[in-house]
mmCIF file of C-alpha atoms in Angstrom:
data_model
loop_
_atom_site.group_PDB
_atom_site.id
_atom_site.type_symbol
_atom_site.label_atom_id
_atom_site.label_comp_id
_atom_site.label_asym_id
_atom_site.label_seq_id
_atom_site.Cartn_x
_atom_site.Cartn_y
_atom_site.Cartn_z
ATOM 1 C CA MET W 229 99.969 112.095 -107.660
ATOM 2 C CA LYS W 230 96.669 111.160 -109.270
ATOM 3 C CA PRO W 231 93.537 110.397 -107.252
ATOM 4 C CA ASN W 232 92.642 106.740 -106.774
ATOM 5 C CA LYS W 233 88.939 106.110 -107.464
ATOM 6 C CA GLU W 234 88.736 103.105 -105.149
ATOM 7 C CA LEU W 235 90.345 104.932 -102.232
ATOM 8 C CA SER W 236 88.233 108.020 -102.885
ATOM 9 C CA LYS W 237 85.165 105.916 -102.057
ATOM 10 C CA HIS W 238 86.411 105.841 -98.481
ATOM 11 C CA CYS W 239 86.855 109.617 -98.467
ATOM 12 C CA GLN W 240 83.312 110.147 -99.707
ATOM 13 C CA LEU W 241 82.116 108.746 -96.370
ATOM 14 C CA CYS W 242 84.638 110.522 -94.154
ATOM 15 C CA ASP W 243 84.027 113.772 -92.261
ATOM 16 C CA HIS W 244 87.669 114.787 -92.873
ATOM 17 C CA LYS W 245 87.248 114.992 -96.653
ATOM 18 C CA ILE W 246 87.691 118.181 -98.597
ATOM 19 C CA PHE W 247 86.411 118.556 -102.114
ATOM 20 C CA ASN W 248 87.682 120.875 -104.796
ATOM 21 C CA ILE W 249 86.020 120.838 -108.209
ATOM 22 C CA THR W 250 89.343 121.061 -110.033
ATOM 23 C CA GLU W 251 91.335 118.600 -107.901
ATOM 24 C CA GLY W 252 88.639 116.252 -106.610
ATOM 25 C CA THR W 253 88.420 114.675 -103.173
ATOM 26 C CA LYS W 254 91.365 114.969 -100.798
ATOM 27 C CA CYS W 255 91.969 114.162 -97.158
ATOM 28 C CA GLY W 256 91.359 117.169 -94.905
ATOM 29 C CA LEU W 257 94.054 115.976 -92.484
ATOM 30 C CA THR W 258 96.886 115.677 -95.013
ATOM 31 C CA ASN W 259 95.569 117.820 -97.884
ATOM 32 C CA GLU W 260 96.657 114.944 -100.156
ATOM 33 C CA TYR W 261 94.858 112.397 -102.273
ATOM 34 C CA PRO W 262 94.058 109.216 -100.348
ATOM 35 C CA ASN W 263 97.116 107.008 -100.040
ATOM 36 C CA PHE W 264 96.593 103.921 -97.900
ATOM 37 C CA LYS W 265 96.267 100.167 -98.199
ATOM 38 C CA ASN W 266 92.769 98.662 -97.866
ATOM 39 C CA LYS W 267 91.449 101.089 -95.237
ATOM 40 C CA CYS W 268 92.242 104.460 -93.696
ATOM 41 C CA SER W 269 93.304 104.540 -90.050
ATOM 42 C CA ASN W 270 92.042 108.132 -89.626
ATOM 43 C CA ILE W 271 88.574 107.776 -91.141
ATOM 44 C CA LEU W 272 85.731 109.482 -89.284
ATOM 45 C CA LEU W 273 82.339 108.019 -90.197
ATOM 46 C CA ASN W 274 79.699 110.433 -88.890
ATOM 47 C CA GLU W 275 77.690 113.091 -90.759
ATOM 48 C CA GLU W 276 79.179 112.544 -94.227
ATOM 49 C CA CYS W 277 78.700 108.813 -93.875
ATOM 50 C CA ASP W 278 75.091 109.185 -92.716
ATOM 51 C CA ALA W 279 74.330 111.578 -95.571
ATOM 52 C CA LYS W 280 75.862 109.237 -98.168
ATOM 53 C CA ILE W 281 74.029 106.208 -96.750
ATOM 54 C CA LYS W 282 70.741 108.119 -96.888
ATOM 55 C CA GLU W 283 71.372 109.427 -100.406
ATOM 56 C CA ILE W 284 72.281 106.062 -101.909
ATOM 57 C CA ASN W 285 69.570 104.076 -100.132
ATOM 58 C CA ILE W 286 66.863 106.627 -100.994
ATOM 59 C CA ASP W 287 67.951 106.449 -104.647
ATOM 60 C CA VAL W 288 67.661 102.637 -104.519
ATOM 61 C CA PHE W 289 64.247 102.965 -102.821
ATOM 62 C CA LYS W 290 63.000 105.406 -105.480
ATOM 63 C CA THR W 291 64.235 103.189 -108.303
ATOM 64 C CA ASN W 292 62.603 100.084 -106.840
ATOM 65 C CA GLY W 293 59.334 102.024 -106.704
ATOM 66 C CA LYS W 294 59.461 102.494 -110.485
ATOM 67 C CA LYS W 295 59.590 98.773 -111.289
ATOM 68 C CA ASN W 296 55.855 98.015 -111.413
ATOM 69 C CA LEU W 297 55.095 101.148 -113.420
ATOM 70 C CA ALA W 298 57.817 100.311 -115.960
ATOM 71 C CA TYR W 299 56.452 96.794 -116.517
ATOM 72 C CA LEU W 300 52.840 97.990 -116.577
ATOM 73 C CA ASN W 301 53.818 100.582 -119.177
ATOM 74 C CA LEU W 302 55.486 97.837 -121.245
ATOM 75 C CA VAL W 303 52.382 95.626 -121.187
ATOM 76 C CA VAL W 304 49.944 98.467 -121.968
ATOM 77 C CA PHE W 305 51.911 99.797 -124.923
ATOM 78 C CA LEU W 306 52.572 96.310 -126.300
ATOM 79 C CA ILE W 307 48.811 95.699 -126.242
ATOM 80 C CA VAL W 308 48.220 99.073 -127.942
ATOM 81 C CA THR W 309 50.841 98.223 -130.587
ATOM 82 C CA LEU W 310 49.246 94.846 -131.247
ATOM 83 C CA ALA W 311 45.752 96.361 -131.400
ATOM 84 C CA VAL W 312 46.805 99.103 -133.841
ATOM 85 C CA SER W 313 48.720 96.570 -135.965
ATOM 86 C CA TYR W 314 45.761 94.179 -136.052
ATOM 87 C CA TYR W 315 43.365 97.024 -136.911
ATOM 88 C CA SER W 316 45.572 98.265 -139.751
ATOM 89 C CA ILE W 317 45.944 94.752 -141.188
ATOM 90 C CA PHE W 318 42.169 94.286 -140.949
ATOM 91 C CA LEU W 319 41.592 97.596 -142.804
ATOM 92 C CA GLU W 320 44.079 96.640 -145.518
ATOM 93 C CA LEU W 321 42.440 93.235 -145.998
ATOM 94 C CA VAL W 322 39.022 94.898 -146.338
ATOM 95 C CA ALA W 323 40.460 97.316 -148.908
ATOM 96 C CA LEU W 324 42.143 94.486 -150.840
ATOM 97 C CA GLU W 325 38.857 92.556 -150.983
ATOM 98 C CA LYS W 326 37.401 95.556 -152.797
ATOM 99 C CA GLY W 327 40.356 95.535 -155.184
ATOM 100 C CA VAL W 328 42.052 98.637 -153.757
ATOM 101 C CA PHE W 329 45.435 99.038 -152.113
ATOM 102 C CA ALA W 330 44.977 101.587 -149.319
ATOM 103 C CA PHE W 331 47.876 103.605 -147.956
ATOM 104 C CA LEU W 332 46.055 104.661 -144.789
ATOM 105 C CA PRO W 333 46.261 101.190 -143.151
ATOM 106 C CA VAL W 334 49.968 101.018 -144.021
ATOM 107 C CA PHE W 335 50.463 104.447 -142.444
ATOM 108 C CA ILE W 336 48.494 103.331 -139.357
ATOM 109 C CA PHE W 337 50.620 100.165 -139.107
ATOM 110 C CA ILE W 338 53.901 102.079 -139.321
ATOM 111 C CA SER W 339 52.647 104.676 -136.822
ATOM 112 C CA GLY W 340 51.581 101.878 -134.484
ATOM 113 C CA LEU W 341 55.135 100.572 -134.427
ATOM 114 C CA GLY W 342 56.109 103.888 -132.835
ATOM 115 C CA PHE W 343 54.347 102.700 -129.695
ATOM 116 C CA LEU W 344 57.112 100.132 -129.251
ATOM 117 C CA GLY W 345 59.458 102.960 -128.271
ATOM 118 C CA LEU W 346 56.950 104.092 -125.667
ATOM 119 C CA ALA W 347 56.727 100.493 -124.447
ATOM 120 C CA PHE W 348 60.441 99.852 -123.957
ATOM 121 C CA LYS W 349 61.947 103.249 -123.084
ATOM 122 C CA PRO W 350 60.720 103.413 -119.443
ATOM 123 C CA LEU W 351 61.737 99.792 -118.859
ATOM 124 C CA LEU W 352 65.228 100.350 -120.243
ATOM 125 C CA SER W 353 65.581 103.558 -118.205
ATOM 126 C CA TYR W 354 64.457 101.745 -115.050
ATOM 127 C CA ARG W 355 66.908 98.880 -115.623
ATOM 128 C CA GLN W 356 69.820 101.263 -116.272
ATOM 129 C CA GLU W 357 69.007 103.344 -113.188
ATOM 130 C CA LYS W 358 68.684 100.171 -111.089
ATOM 131 C CA LYS W 359 72.045 98.893 -112.303
ATOM 132 C CA VAL W 360 73.785 102.179 -111.398
ATOM 133 C CA ASN W 361 72.119 102.488 -107.978
ATOM 134 C CA ASP W 362 72.710 98.836 -107.084
ATOM 135 C CA LYS W 363 76.425 99.274 -107.874
ATOM 136 C CA LYS W 364 76.609 102.383 -105.669
ATOM 137 C CA LYS W 365 74.932 100.491 -102.824
ATOM 138 C CA LYS W 366 77.202 97.476 -103.278
ATOM 139 C CA ASP W 367 80.285 99.737 -103.168
ATOM 140 C CA LEU W 368 78.962 101.547 -100.080
ATOM 141 C CA ASP W 369 78.248 98.304 -98.247
ATOM 142 C CA ALA W 370 81.659 96.870 -99.177
ATOM 143 C CA THR W 371 83.431 99.985 -97.900
ATOM 144 C CA MET W 372 81.400 99.940 -94.678
ATOM 145 C CA ALA W 373 82.257 96.259 -94.181
ATOM 146 C CA LEU W 374 85.978 97.093 -94.319
ATOM 147 C CA TYR W 375 85.471 99.242 -91.224
ATOM 148 C CA ASN W 376 83.237 96.632 -89.537
ATOM 149 C CA LYS W 377 80.288 99.001 -89.743
ATOM 150 C CA GLU W 378 76.776 97.910 -90.522
ATOM 151 C CA TYR W 379 73.593 99.883 -90.724
ATOM 152 C CA ASP W 380 69.867 99.504 -90.907
ATOM 153 C CA ILE W 381 67.870 102.164 -92.657
ATOM 154 C CA ASP W 382 64.150 102.761 -92.530
ATOM 155 C CA ILE W 383 62.844 104.849 -95.434
ATOM 156 C CA THR W 384 59.362 106.342 -95.581
ATOM 157 C CA PHE W 385 57.835 108.988 -97.780
ATOM 158 C CA ASP W 386 55.033 111.498 -97.596
ATOM 159 C CA LYS W 387 53.113 113.059 -100.457
ATOM 160 C CA ASP W 388 51.962 116.647 -100.348
ATOM 161 C CA VAL W 389 48.756 117.877 -102.001
ATOM 162 C CA HIS W 390 50.598 118.287 -105.323
ATOM 163 C CA GLY W 391 51.865 114.712 -105.343
ATOM 164 C CA ASN W 392 55.462 115.625 -104.510
ATOM 165 C CA LYS W 393 57.198 113.013 -102.380
ATOM 166 C CA THR W 394 59.351 113.834 -99.378
ATOM 167 C CA TYR W 395 61.595 111.020 -98.196
ATOM 168 C CA HIS W 396 62.465 110.442 -94.550
ATOM 169 C CA SER W 397 65.045 107.997 -93.301
ATOM 170 C CA GLU W 398 66.375 106.769 -90.006
ATOM 171 C CA ILE W 399 69.741 105.098 -89.755
ATOM 172 C CA LYS W 400 70.889 102.774 -87.027
ATOM 173 C CA MET W 401 74.633 102.245 -87.207
ATOM 174 C CA TYR W 402 76.395 99.449 -85.365
#
């Protein structure tokens, strides 16, 4: 029997799960792939569930913290691109007034367009990461709702002297 991805989401939260890199996630009680309708009657939502809730919610928290920086980066590099483009056009117009076609302004213009990649790459990365993490959270919350479980999580972080962040979370399950 092949593993069912949807049912394996339940096992990811269960303390009974066993994981083998070659076979995937199986039930520790039956040593079989999950095989149930809608929800498992033997699920045990304790440490594995808490760890998964923390992991997914911290990932969402980290991603949301990147939003302002991604948009700021976009604005700054768009302004730089426009400034470099304007400067290169200005230089070329000055050269043309003197009856010369200058290659340096053309080179500056083309190089300035390279800043567009620097403008959009962090934004696209942020949006992709947000999409993935929001889907994981949606799946987690849907699975928890099947078992009539809800949670509140409080996430905080500390920075050490080197700027490394350590995330702390408290979960209240009900």
